[in-house]
Amino acid sequence: MRLQDLSAALEELQGQHRLRCRTVLASPQGVEVEIDGQHYLSFASNDYLGLADHPALVRALREGADRWGAGSGASHLLTGHSLAHQQAEEALARFVGREAALLFGSGYAANLAVITSLVGRGDAVFADKLNHASLNDGCLLSRADFQRFRHNDVEHLAQLLADSKAPTKLIAVDAVYSMDGDQAPLPALLELAERFDAWLYVDDAHGFGVLGDGRGSAAAHGLRSERLIYMATLGKAAGLAGAFVAGSQPLMDWLVNKARTYIFTTAQPPALAAAVETSLRLIAEGGERRERLRQLAALCRQRLEGSPYAGDSTTPIQPFLVGSDERTVRLAAMLRDRGYWVPAIRPPTVPENGGRLRISLSANHELSQLDALLDVMLQLAED
Ligand SMILES: *Cc1c(COP(=O)(O)O)cnc(C)c1O
């Protein structure tokens, strides 16, 4: 893209209803947000448990800053790794029942780290077709043979694994698919990993804090295996920012030595790490919040059942399938006019003609608020 072509290319995106732009929030994250002086009921954030603005978590962050200062000042391998980071890693490992954990600045960085550190040229990665973009980028960057299997199709994956002669194999999946809300068949995937001597890398960005009593998707299935590498982000249900990888100690030692997105980046502010234990406590005590999420998801399913808009999700990600980009964008705009903020998701984030409104549920939503939203959505979609 040359300098002189940028404006025309942006206009072309606009013409295709594919121009993306940011909205500026003038309030903390929550179910009620302020944008451009207007108040909206938001179904757009990944703050599933409503912790991003929880007073106890805000206090923990503030106290963390008082104790540890503002910045970490260096990468983990220089002098950026504080006792706050160390203790957060130990707490995270304990929480998800693994030997060790490693903190990352973001889930994106964690995904690049794990995949590029374990597979390279001549190896093979096996990725679900609907995997998150950051997993795909990790696969591409690794230079390993990048094979994609049909969404949640264990037979297809088994076939690809059986045909592969790669010395190191890694299966990478989202535990909860970020645009559909459905879940990966983790026990069957782990069985294949055992059978074909492969790693199973699980990105639980949307399951951590929500599934398995908050301990995530692997815990929900009681899966224990050193070849299962667990990754979760701290910026979604955990209400903070960053991510962690959990698994065996030798794996963490390997990542510390090899992962370029760990080595060549500044450690997160220690205050964030210091707040992790409070986030974990709130997650552990969040049974009622998770029950509310289940009720909201059940209501959504029930209201959309049998309609052409229904997806197949029992998680807080509930897609309202629309189709064309134009119609998706138009519906989102009409919802905004009525005080609802529900994001329009278009290709390339989803397949062509897979446009949808992505309803993200929060434990702070009232059932009546969701019910009212669905009334409006169904009515607008029928017109
Ligand atoms: C959000 C997300 C990521 C990226 O995590 P960040 O911490 O936001 O960088 C990775 N994988 C999935 C499935 C996600 O939804």
mmCIF file of C-alpha atoms and ligand atoms in Angstrom:
data_model
loop_
_atom_site.group_PDB
_atom_site.id
_atom_site.type_symbol
_atom_site.label_atom_id
_atom_site.label_comp_id
_atom_site.label_asym_id
_atom_site.label_seq_id
_atom_site.Cartn_x
_atom_site.Cartn_y
_atom_site.Cartn_z
ATOM 1 C CA MET A 1 0.000 0.000 0.000
ATOM 2 C CA ARG A 2 1.541 3.265 -1.127
ATOM 3 C CA LEU A 3 1.028 6.566 0.669
ATOM 4 C CA GLN A 4 -0.955 8.017 -2.237
ATOM 5 C CA ASP A 5 -3.348 5.034 -2.354
ATOM 6 C CA LEU A 6 -4.426 5.035 1.303
ATOM 7 C CA SER A 7 -7.420 7.361 1.007
ATOM 8 C CA ALA A 8 -8.930 5.541 -1.966
ATOM 9 C CA ALA A 9 -8.437 2.171 -0.277
ATOM 10 C CA LEU A 10 -10.197 3.387 2.855
ATOM 11 C CA GLU A 11 -13.080 4.705 0.758
ATOM 12 C CA GLU A 12 -13.332 1.351 -0.923
ATOM 13 C CA LEU A 13 -13.628 -0.335 2.466
ATOM 14 C CA GLN A 14 -16.336 2.141 3.376
ATOM 15 C CA GLY A 15 -18.195 1.320 0.158
ATOM 16 C CA GLN A 16 -18.039 -2.385 1.041
ATOM 17 C CA HIS A 17 -19.412 -1.696 4.554
ATOM 18 C CA ARG A 18 -16.089 -2.965 5.865
ATOM 19 C CA LEU A 19 -14.542 0.180 7.248
ATOM 20 C CA ARG A 20 -13.750 -0.313 10.911
ATOM 21 C CA CYS A 21 -13.560 2.557 13.318
ATOM 22 C CA ARG A 22 -13.261 2.882 17.046
ATOM 23 C CA THR A 23 -15.826 4.199 19.455
ATOM 24 C CA VAL A 24 -14.581 6.331 22.308
ATOM 25 C CA LEU A 25 -15.902 5.288 25.683
ATOM 26 C CA ALA A 26 -16.345 8.159 28.109
ATOM 27 C CA SER A 27 -17.137 5.842 31.018
ATOM 28 C CA PRO A 28 -15.531 2.811 32.646
ATOM 29 C CA GLN A 29 -16.291 -0.553 31.074
ATOM 30 C CA GLY A 30 -19.695 -1.828 32.174
ATOM 31 C CA VAL A 31 -23.178 -2.759 30.974
ATOM 32 C CA GLU A 32 -24.042 0.935 30.810
ATOM 33 C CA VAL A 33 -21.563 2.994 28.830
ATOM 34 C CA GLU A 34 -21.310 6.577 27.622
ATOM 35 C CA ILE A 35 -20.331 7.274 24.023
ATOM 36 C CA ASP A 36 -20.482 10.747 22.421
ATOM 37 C CA GLY A 37 -22.582 12.043 25.299
ATOM 38 C CA GLN A 38 -25.167 9.266 24.874
ATOM 39 C CA HIS A 39 -25.809 6.402 27.261
ATOM 40 C CA TYR A 40 -26.105 2.881 25.927
ATOM 41 C CA LEU A 41 -26.850 -0.545 27.287
ATOM 42 C CA SER A 42 -23.801 -2.447 26.115
ATOM 43 C CA PHE A 43 -23.660 -6.058 24.967
ATOM 44 C CA ALA A 44 -20.217 -5.590 23.514
ATOM 45 C CA SER A 45 -17.508 -6.283 26.058
ATOM 46 C CA ASN A 46 -15.748 -9.461 27.162
ATOM 47 C CA ASP A 47 -15.994 -8.388 30.786
ATOM 48 C CA TYR A 48 -18.210 -11.417 31.429
ATOM 49 C CA LEU A 49 -18.113 -11.322 35.214
ATOM 50 C CA GLY A 50 -18.321 -7.533 35.469
ATOM 51 C CA LEU A 51 -14.937 -7.328 37.189
ATOM 52 C CA ALA A 52 -13.294 -4.657 35.005
ATOM 53 C CA ASP A 53 -14.771 -1.915 37.200
ATOM 54 C CA HIS A 54 -15.245 -3.923 40.406
ATOM 55 C CA PRO A 55 -14.316 -1.794 43.451
ATOM 56 C CA ALA A 56 -12.163 -4.524 45.024
ATOM 57 C CA LEU A 57 -10.180 -4.997 41.824
ATOM 58 C CA VAL A 58 -9.777 -1.255 41.289
ATOM 59 C CA ARG A 59 -8.492 -0.980 44.865
ATOM 60 C CA ALA A 60 -6.040 -3.865 44.348
ATOM 61 C CA LEU A 61 -4.649 -2.110 41.274
ATOM 62 C CA ARG A 62 -4.311 1.175 43.145
ATOM 63 C CA GLU A 63 -2.593 -0.503 46.095
ATOM 64 C CA GLY A 64 -0.383 -2.379 43.667
ATOM 65 C CA ALA A 65 0.725 0.922 42.159
ATOM 66 C CA ASP A 66 1.413 2.352 45.624
ATOM 67 C CA ARG A 67 3.559 -0.659 46.487
ATOM 68 C CA TRP A 68 5.280 -1.288 43.127
ATOM 69 C CA GLY A 69 5.167 1.994 41.218
ATOM 70 C CA ALA A 70 3.858 2.611 37.727
ATOM 71 C CA GLY A 71 6.104 0.871 35.225
ATOM 72 C CA SER A 72 8.140 -2.333 35.289
ATOM 73 C CA GLY A 73 11.053 -0.624 33.554
ATOM 74 C CA ALA A 74 12.490 -3.649 31.761
ATOM 75 C CA SER A 75 11.810 -7.025 30.233
ATOM 76 C CA HIS A 76 11.407 -10.061 32.499
ATOM 77 C CA LEU A 77 14.904 -11.307 31.695
ATOM 78 C CA LEU A 78 16.540 -8.015 32.620
ATOM 79 C CA THR A 79 15.201 -6.447 35.817
ATOM 80 C CA GLY A 80 11.486 -6.242 34.966
ATOM 81 C CA HIS A 81 10.418 -9.429 36.762
ATOM 82 C CA SER A 82 9.204 -8.437 40.231
ATOM 83 C CA LEU A 83 8.031 -10.432 43.199
ATOM 84 C CA ALA A 84 4.517 -9.287 42.205
ATOM 85 C CA HIS A 85 4.891 -11.039 38.819
ATOM 86 C CA GLN A 86 6.401 -14.122 40.441
ATOM 87 C CA GLN A 87 3.586 -14.429 42.983
ATOM 88 C CA ALA A 88 0.917 -13.865 40.325
ATOM 89 C CA GLU A 89 2.385 -16.711 38.253
ATOM 90 C CA GLU A 90 2.372 -19.031 41.251
ATOM 91 C CA ALA A 91 -1.224 -18.085 42.081
ATOM 92 C CA LEU A 92 -2.342 -18.632 38.470
ATOM 93 C CA ALA A 93 -0.662 -22.046 38.275
ATOM 94 C CA ARG A 94 -2.326 -23.128 41.525
ATOM 95 C CA PHE A 95 -5.683 -21.777 40.380
ATOM 96 C CA VAL A 96 -5.758 -23.813 37.174
ATOM 97 C CA GLY A 97 -4.087 -26.839 38.781
ATOM 98 C CA ARG A 98 -0.854 -26.816 36.786
ATOM 99 C CA GLU A 99 2.786 -26.996 37.822
ATOM 100 C CA ALA A 100 3.799 -23.576 36.561
ATOM 101 C CA ALA A 101 2.583 -20.478 34.737
ATOM 102 C CA LEU A 102 4.124 -17.601 32.805
ATOM 103 C CA LEU A 103 2.682 -14.076 32.456
ATOM 104 C CA PHE A 104 2.463 -12.313 29.100
ATOM 105 C CA GLY A 105 1.584 -8.768 28.105
ATOM 106 C CA SER A 106 -1.338 -10.029 26.007
ATOM 107 C CA GLY A 107 -3.014 -13.169 24.751
ATOM 108 C CA TYR A 108 -1.792 -12.281 21.298
ATOM 109 C CA ALA A 109 1.804 -12.324 22.522
ATOM 110 C CA ALA A 110 1.247 -15.587 24.428
ATOM 111 C CA ASN A 111 -0.115 -17.334 21.331
ATOM 112 C CA LEU A 112 2.825 -16.246 19.198
ATOM 113 C CA ALA A 113 5.190 -17.284 21.987
ATOM 114 C CA VAL A 114 4.011 -20.835 22.501
ATOM 115 C CA ILE A 115 3.525 -21.807 18.886
ATOM 116 C CA THR A 116 6.771 -20.337 17.539
ATOM 117 C CA SER A 117 8.782 -21.797 20.431
ATOM 118 C CA LEU A 118 7.564 -25.352 19.969
ATOM 119 C CA VAL A 119 7.263 -25.824 16.215
ATOM 120 C CA GLY A 120 9.348 -24.602 13.306
ATOM 121 C CA ARG A 121 10.246 -25.467 9.723
ATOM 122 C CA GLY A 122 9.555 -29.157 9.049
ATOM 123 C CA ASP A 123 7.092 -29.464 11.961
ATOM 124 C CA ALA A 124 3.328 -29.229 11.649
ATOM 125 C CA VAL A 125 0.532 -27.260 13.309
ATOM 126 C CA PHE A 126 -3.087 -28.379 13.122
ATOM 127 C CA ALA A 127 -5.548 -25.564 13.636
ATOM 128 C CA ASP A 128 -9.323 -25.373 13.762
ATOM 129 C CA LYS A 129 -10.750 -23.324 10.862
ATOM 130 C CA LEU A 130 -12.440 -20.912 13.274
ATOM 131 C CA ASN A 131 -9.398 -20.273 15.457
ATOM 132 C CA HIS A 132 -8.704 -16.752 16.652
ATOM 133 C CA ALA A 133 -6.511 -14.601 14.392
ATOM 134 C CA SER A 134 -3.689 -14.562 16.951
ATOM 135 C CA LEU A 135 -3.408 -18.362 16.820
ATOM 136 C CA ASN A 136 -3.319 -18.229 13.032
ATOM 137 C CA ASP A 137 -0.605 -15.584 13.135
ATOM 138 C CA GLY A 138 1.429 -17.767 15.500
ATOM 139 C CA CYS A 139 1.059 -20.696 13.104
ATOM 140 C CA LEU A 140 2.158 -18.604 10.111
ATOM 141 C CA LEU A 141 5.081 -17.064 11.972
ATOM 142 C CA SER A 142 6.320 -20.474 13.145
ATOM 143 C CA ARG A 143 6.998 -21.538 9.515
ATOM 144 C CA ALA A 144 5.687 -24.989 10.400
ATOM 145 C CA ASP A 145 3.393 -26.749 7.927
ATOM 146 C CA PHE A 146 0.050 -25.036 8.698
ATOM 147 C CA GLN A 147 -2.889 -27.409 8.356
ATOM 148 C CA ARG A 148 -6.426 -26.330 9.130
ATOM 149 C CA PHE A 149 -9.126 -28.813 10.006
ATOM 150 C CA ARG A 150 -12.867 -28.333 9.608
ATOM 151 C CA HIS A 151 -14.433 -26.665 12.614
ATOM 152 C CA ASN A 152 -14.676 -29.096 15.549
ATOM 153 C CA ASP A 153 -14.236 -32.039 13.149
ATOM 154 C CA VAL A 154 -12.204 -34.554 15.160
ATOM 155 C CA GLU A 155 -12.264 -37.125 12.335
ATOM 156 C CA HIS A 156 -10.748 -34.653 9.909
ATOM 157 C CA LEU A 157 -8.048 -33.776 12.414
ATOM 158 C CA ALA A 158 -7.285 -37.462 13.049
ATOM 159 C CA GLN A 159 -6.824 -37.972 9.320
ATOM 160 C CA LEU A 160 -4.437 -35.018 8.996
ATOM 161 C CA LEU A 161 -2.426 -36.214 12.000
ATOM 162 C CA ALA A 162 -2.234 -39.738 10.630
ATOM 163 C CA ASP A 163 -0.943 -38.426 7.296
ATOM 164 C CA SER A 164 1.718 -36.232 8.886
ATOM 165 C CA LYS A 165 5.354 -37.244 9.231
ATOM 166 C CA ALA A 166 6.368 -34.062 11.056
ATOM 167 C CA PRO A 167 8.685 -34.715 14.014
ATOM 168 C CA THR A 168 6.840 -32.229 16.259
ATOM 169 C CA LYS A 169 3.100 -31.770 15.967
ATOM 170 C CA LEU A 170 0.976 -29.171 17.703
ATOM 171 C CA ILE A 171 -2.812 -28.964 17.724
ATOM 172 C CA ALA A 172 -4.080 -25.435 18.425
ATOM 173 C CA VAL A 173 -7.685 -24.575 19.271
ATOM 174 C CA ASP A 174 -9.867 -21.975 20.908
ATOM 175 C CA ALA A 175 -11.670 -23.608 23.838
ATOM 176 C CA VAL A 176 -14.630 -21.279 23.267
ATOM 177 C CA TYR A 177 -14.896 -19.873 19.746
ATOM 178 C CA SER A 178 -14.883 -16.127 19.954
ATOM 179 C CA MET A 179 -17.435 -15.326 17.243
ATOM 180 C CA ASP A 180 -19.796 -18.315 17.721
ATOM 181 C CA GLY A 181 -19.534 -19.116 21.416
ATOM 182 C CA ASP A 182 -19.447 -22.863 20.833
ATOM 183 C CA GLN A 183 -16.811 -25.055 22.477
ATOM 184 C CA ALA A 184 -14.017 -27.332 21.295
ATOM 185 C CA PRO A 185 -14.293 -31.076 22.099
ATOM 186 C CA LEU A 186 -11.247 -30.942 24.384
ATOM 187 C CA PRO A 187 -11.310 -34.552 25.703
ATOM 188 C CA ALA A 188 -11.400 -35.966 22.158
ATOM 189 C CA LEU A 189 -8.660 -33.568 21.058
ATOM 190 C CA LEU A 190 -6.452 -34.592 23.978
ATOM 191 C CA GLU A 191 -6.971 -38.234 23.065
ATOM 192 C CA LEU A 192 -5.716 -37.497 19.558
ATOM 193 C CA ALA A 193 -2.764 -35.572 20.962
ATOM 194 C CA GLU A 194 -1.838 -38.621 23.072
ATOM 195 C CA ARG A 195 -2.288 -41.010 20.168
ATOM 196 C CA PHE A 196 -0.174 -38.975 17.749
ATOM 197 C CA ASP A 197 2.390 -37.659 20.250
ATOM 198 C CA ALA A 198 1.325 -34.052 19.674
ATOM 199 C CA TRP A 199 0.985 -30.992 21.873
ATOM 200 C CA LEU A 200 -2.540 -29.725 22.486
ATOM 201 C CA TYR A 201 -2.539 -25.946 22.839
ATOM 202 C CA VAL A 202 -5.774 -24.557 24.258
ATOM 203 C CA ASP A 203 -6.604 -20.841 24.037
ATOM 204 C CA ASP A 204 -9.222 -20.308 26.745
ATOM 205 C CA ALA A 205 -9.612 -16.534 26.369
ATOM 206 C CA HIS A 206 -13.402 -16.849 26.699
ATOM 207 C CA GLY A 207 -13.635 -19.805 29.097
ATOM 208 C CA PHE A 208 -11.351 -18.684 31.911
ATOM 209 C CA GLY A 209 -13.401 -17.204 34.750
ATOM 210 C CA VAL A 210 -16.606 -18.532 33.218
ATOM 211 C CA LEU A 211 -16.396 -22.312 32.781
ATOM 212 C CA GLY A 212 -15.279 -24.996 35.249
ATOM 213 C CA ASP A 213 -16.205 -22.936 38.324
ATOM 214 C CA GLY A 214 -14.107 -20.164 36.834
ATOM 215 C CA ARG A 215 -10.996 -22.313 36.490
ATOM 216 C CA GLY A 216 -11.564 -22.636 32.778
ATOM 217 C CA SER A 217 -12.367 -25.110 30.035
ATOM 218 C CA ALA A 218 -9.648 -27.690 30.767
ATOM 219 C CA ALA A 219 -10.656 -27.800 34.431
ATOM 220 C CA ALA A 220 -14.319 -28.117 33.393
ATOM 221 C CA HIS A 221 -13.404 -31.387 31.665
ATOM 222 C CA GLY A 222 -10.991 -32.468 34.436
ATOM 223 C CA LEU A 223 -8.197 -32.730 31.856
ATOM 224 C CA ARG A 224 -4.736 -33.340 33.243
ATOM 225 C CA SER A 225 -1.889 -33.917 30.870
ATOM 226 C CA GLU A 226 1.524 -32.399 30.441
ATOM 227 C CA ARG A 227 0.967 -32.236 26.715
ATOM 228 C CA LEU A 228 -2.014 -29.939 27.229
ATOM 229 C CA ILE A 229 -0.776 -26.339 27.262
ATOM 230 C CA TYR A 230 -3.302 -23.943 28.708
ATOM 231 C CA MET A 231 -3.504 -20.243 27.819
ATOM 232 C CA ALA A 232 -5.981 -17.738 29.174
ATOM 233 C CA THR A 233 -6.197 -13.986 28.947
ATOM 234 C CA LEU A 234 -6.592 -11.712 31.947
ATOM 235 C CA GLY A 235 -8.326 -8.934 30.002
ATOM 236 C CA LYS A 236 -11.701 -10.626 29.627
ATOM 237 C CA ALA A 237 -13.529 -12.286 32.538
ATOM 238 C CA ALA A 238 -10.563 -11.606 34.858
ATOM 239 C CA GLY A 239 -11.134 -7.867 34.432
ATOM 240 C CA LEU A 240 -7.478 -6.850 34.058
ATOM 241 C CA ALA A 241 -5.069 -7.118 31.107
ATOM 242 C CA GLY A 242 -2.460 -9.559 29.880
ATOM 243 C CA ALA A 243 -2.458 -13.324 29.728
ATOM 244 C CA PHE A 244 -0.782 -16.434 31.100
ATOM 245 C CA VAL A 245 0.346 -19.807 29.854
ATOM 246 C CA ALA A 246 0.175 -22.772 32.246
ATOM 247 C CA GLY A 247 1.784 -26.195 32.028
ATOM 248 C CA SER A 248 4.921 -27.984 33.154
ATOM 249 C CA GLN A 249 7.950 -26.184 34.600
ATOM 250 C CA PRO A 250 10.260 -27.350 31.777
ATOM 251 C CA LEU A 251 7.820 -25.866 29.253
ATOM 252 C CA MET A 252 7.862 -22.489 31.043
ATOM 253 C CA ASP A 253 11.676 -22.605 31.206
ATOM 254 C CA TRP A 254 11.733 -23.293 27.463
ATOM 255 C CA LEU A 255 9.438 -20.335 26.759
ATOM 256 C CA VAL A 256 11.559 -18.022 28.929
ATOM 257 C CA ASN A 257 14.535 -19.031 26.787
ATOM 258 C CA LYS A 258 12.926 -19.126 23.351
ATOM 259 C CA ALA A 259 9.755 -17.064 23.148
ATOM 260 C CA ARG A 260 10.599 -13.827 21.366
ATOM 261 C CA THR A 261 7.338 -12.133 22.432
ATOM 262 C CA TYR A 262 8.370 -12.864 26.025
ATOM 263 C CA ILE A 263 12.039 -11.970 25.785
ATOM 264 C CA PHE A 264 11.944 -8.809 23.673
ATOM 265 C CA THR A 265 9.172 -6.930 25.440
ATOM 266 C CA THR A 266 8.781 -4.944 28.630
ATOM 267 C CA ALA A 267 7.127 -6.710 31.546
ATOM 268 C CA GLN A 268 3.579 -5.618 32.411
ATOM 269 C CA PRO A 269 3.302 -3.036 35.183
ATOM 270 C CA PRO A 270 3.787 -4.972 38.432
ATOM 271 C CA ALA A 271 0.619 -3.327 39.824
ATOM 272 C CA LEU A 272 -1.364 -5.370 37.300
ATOM 273 C CA ALA A 273 0.306 -8.554 38.462
ATOM 274 C CA ALA A 274 -0.323 -7.549 42.073
ATOM 275 C CA ALA A 275 -4.060 -7.360 41.308
ATOM 276 C CA VAL A 276 -4.191 -10.885 39.869
ATOM 277 C CA GLU A 277 -4.751 -12.554 43.239
ATOM 278 C CA THR A 278 -7.775 -10.332 43.893
ATOM 279 C CA SER A 279 -9.148 -11.159 40.462
ATOM 280 C CA LEU A 280 -8.720 -14.880 41.169
ATOM 281 C CA ARG A 281 -10.499 -14.498 44.502
ATOM 282 C CA LEU A 282 -13.415 -12.702 42.829
ATOM 283 C CA ILE A 283 -13.553 -15.413 40.152
ATOM 284 C CA ALA A 284 -13.495 -18.175 42.785
ATOM 285 C CA GLU A 285 -16.308 -16.447 44.683
ATOM 286 C CA GLY A 286 -18.200 -15.744 41.462
ATOM 287 C CA GLY A 287 -20.650 -18.658 41.535
ATOM 288 C CA GLU A 288 -23.667 -16.360 41.480
ATOM 289 C CA ARG A 289 -22.227 -14.355 38.620
ATOM 290 C CA ARG A 290 -21.692 -17.523 36.605
ATOM 291 C CA GLU A 291 -25.234 -18.647 37.415
ATOM 292 C CA ARG A 292 -26.558 -15.335 36.063
ATOM 293 C CA LEU A 293 -24.521 -15.853 32.890
ATOM 294 C CA ARG A 294 -26.035 -19.315 32.455
ATOM 295 C CA GLN A 295 -29.541 -17.906 32.867
ATOM 296 C CA LEU A 296 -28.853 -15.127 30.378
ATOM 297 C CA ALA A 297 -27.419 -17.563 27.823
ATOM 298 C CA ALA A 298 -30.396 -19.888 28.285
ATOM 299 C CA LEU A 299 -32.815 -16.994 27.752
ATOM 300 C CA CYS A 300 -31.007 -15.960 24.590
ATOM 301 C CA ARG A 301 -31.101 -19.497 23.191
ATOM 302 C CA GLN A 302 -34.734 -19.887 24.055
ATOM 303 C CA ARG A 303 -35.733 -16.602 22.435
ATOM 304 C CA LEU A 304 -33.792 -17.297 19.216
ATOM 305 C CA GLU A 305 -34.574 -20.994 18.936
ATOM 306 C CA GLY A 306 -36.072 -21.907 15.592
ATOM 307 C CA SER A 307 -35.354 -18.453 14.129
ATOM 308 C CA PRO A 308 -32.890 -18.006 11.248
ATOM 309 C CA TYR A 309 -30.675 -15.925 13.536
ATOM 310 C CA ALA A 310 -29.889 -18.616 16.114
ATOM 311 C CA GLY A 311 -26.364 -19.909 16.697
ATOM 312 C CA ASP A 312 -25.489 -22.824 18.938
ATOM 313 C CA SER A 313 -23.874 -21.486 22.070
ATOM 314 C CA THR A 314 -24.333 -22.034 25.795
ATOM 315 C CA THR A 315 -21.599 -19.540 26.700
ATOM 316 C CA PRO A 316 -21.787 -15.754 27.202
ATOM 317 C CA ILE A 317 -21.004 -15.271 23.491
ATOM 318 C CA GLN A 318 -24.345 -15.411 21.677
ATOM 319 C CA PRO A 319 -24.285 -14.760 17.932
ATOM 320 C CA PHE A 320 -27.303 -13.292 16.158
ATOM 321 C CA LEU A 321 -26.641 -14.429 12.602
ATOM 322 C CA VAL A 322 -27.578 -11.879 9.949
ATOM 323 C CA GLY A 323 -25.655 -12.584 6.717
ATOM 324 C CA SER A 324 -24.672 -9.678 4.501
ATOM 325 C CA ASP A 325 -22.300 -6.985 5.689
ATOM 326 C CA GLU A 326 -24.736 -4.269 4.753
ATOM 327 C CA ARG A 327 -27.647 -5.687 6.698
ATOM 328 C CA THR A 328 -25.429 -6.416 9.710
ATOM 329 C CA VAL A 329 -24.145 -2.859 9.827
ATOM 330 C CA ARG A 330 -27.628 -1.440 9.334
ATOM 331 C CA LEU A 331 -29.093 -3.491 12.173
ATOM 332 C CA ALA A 332 -26.291 -2.468 14.515
ATOM 333 C CA ALA A 333 -26.942 1.205 13.657
ATOM 334 C CA MET A 334 -30.677 0.843 14.288
ATOM 335 C CA LEU A 335 -29.950 -0.776 17.643
ATOM 336 C CA ARG A 336 -27.685 2.121 18.565
ATOM 337 C CA ASP A 337 -30.514 4.532 17.747
ATOM 338 C CA ARG A 338 -32.558 2.626 20.305
ATOM 339 C CA GLY A 339 -29.870 2.767 22.976
ATOM 340 C CA TYR A 340 -28.298 -0.671 22.529
ATOM 341 C CA TRP A 341 -24.642 -1.193 21.735
ATOM 342 C CA VAL A 342 -24.194 -4.552 20.006
ATOM 343 C CA PRO A 343 -21.195 -4.895 17.694
ATOM 344 C CA ALA A 344 -21.532 -5.820 14.033
ATOM 345 C CA ILE A 345 -19.044 -8.541 13.150
ATOM 346 C CA ARG A 346 -18.095 -8.814 9.484
ATOM 347 C CA PRO A 347 -15.574 -10.632 7.324
ATOM 348 C CA PRO A 348 -12.657 -11.169 7.531
ATOM 349 C CA THR A 349 -13.337 -11.777 11.237
ATOM 350 C CA VAL A 350 -16.062 -14.249 10.173
ATOM 351 C CA PRO A 351 -16.546 -16.114 6.859
ATOM 352 C CA GLU A 352 -18.116 -14.368 3.836
ATOM 353 C CA ASN A 353 -21.827 -13.784 4.384
ATOM 354 C CA GLY A 354 -21.304 -14.709 8.043
ATOM 355 C CA GLY A 355 -22.116 -11.207 9.274
ATOM 356 C CA ARG A 356 -23.616 -11.180 12.721
ATOM 357 C CA LEU A 357 -24.419 -9.151 15.771
ATOM 358 C CA ARG A 358 -22.362 -10.539 18.595
ATOM 359 C CA ILE A 359 -24.214 -10.393 21.888
ATOM 360 C CA SER A 360 -21.750 -10.557 24.771
ATOM 361 C CA LEU A 361 -23.372 -11.241 28.096
ATOM 362 C CA SER A 362 -22.256 -9.907 31.437
ATOM 363 C CA ALA A 363 -23.176 -11.085 34.917
ATOM 364 C CA ASN A 364 -24.241 -7.463 35.483
ATOM 365 C CA HIS A 365 -26.984 -7.673 32.842
ATOM 366 C CA GLU A 366 -30.525 -8.094 34.107
ATOM 367 C CA LEU A 367 -32.574 -10.815 32.426
ATOM 368 C CA SER A 368 -35.178 -8.136 31.630
ATOM 369 C CA GLN A 369 -32.531 -6.047 29.823
ATOM 370 C CA LEU A 370 -31.614 -8.964 27.584
ATOM 371 C CA ASP A 371 -35.256 -9.790 26.990
ATOM 372 C CA ALA A 372 -35.919 -6.206 25.881
ATOM 373 C CA LEU A 373 -32.885 -6.260 23.576
ATOM 374 C CA LEU A 374 -34.074 -9.472 21.928
ATOM 375 C CA ASP A 375 -37.564 -8.011 21.419
ATOM 376 C CA VAL A 376 -36.019 -5.118 19.527
ATOM 377 C CA MET A 377 -33.574 -7.271 17.569
ATOM 378 C CA LEU A 378 -36.188 -9.743 16.428
ATOM 379 C CA GLN A 379 -38.568 -6.975 15.462
ATOM 380 C CA LEU A 380 -35.931 -5.023 13.505
ATOM 381 C CA ALA A 381 -34.671 -8.155 11.774
ATOM 382 C CA GLU A 382 -38.189 -9.042 10.596
ATOM 383 C CA ASP A 383 -38.844 -5.602 9.066
HETATM 384 C C1 LIG B 1 -9.014 -11.839 22.910
HETATM 385 C C2 LIG B 1 -8.418 -13.095 22.412
HETATM 386 C C3 LIG B 1 -7.039 -13.265 22.301
HETATM 387 C C4 LIG B 1 -6.079 -12.128 22.523
HETATM 388 O O1 LIG B 1 -5.935 -11.828 23.851
HETATM 389 P P1 LIG B 1 -5.446 -10.362 24.242
HETATM 390 O O2 LIG B 1 -5.022 -10.478 25.655
HETATM 391 O O3 LIG B 1 -6.633 -9.478 24.051
HETATM 392 O O4 LIG B 1 -4.319 -10.036 23.308
HETATM 393 C C5 LIG B 1 -6.553 -14.495 21.950
HETATM 394 N N1 LIG B 1 -7.379 -15.514 21.665
HETATM 395 C C6 LIG B 1 -8.715 -15.382 21.723
HETATM 396 C C7 LIG B 1 -9.579 -16.552 21.397
HETATM 397 C C8 LIG B 1 -9.276 -14.164 22.076
HETATM 398 O O5 LIG B 1 -10.593 -14.016 22.093
#
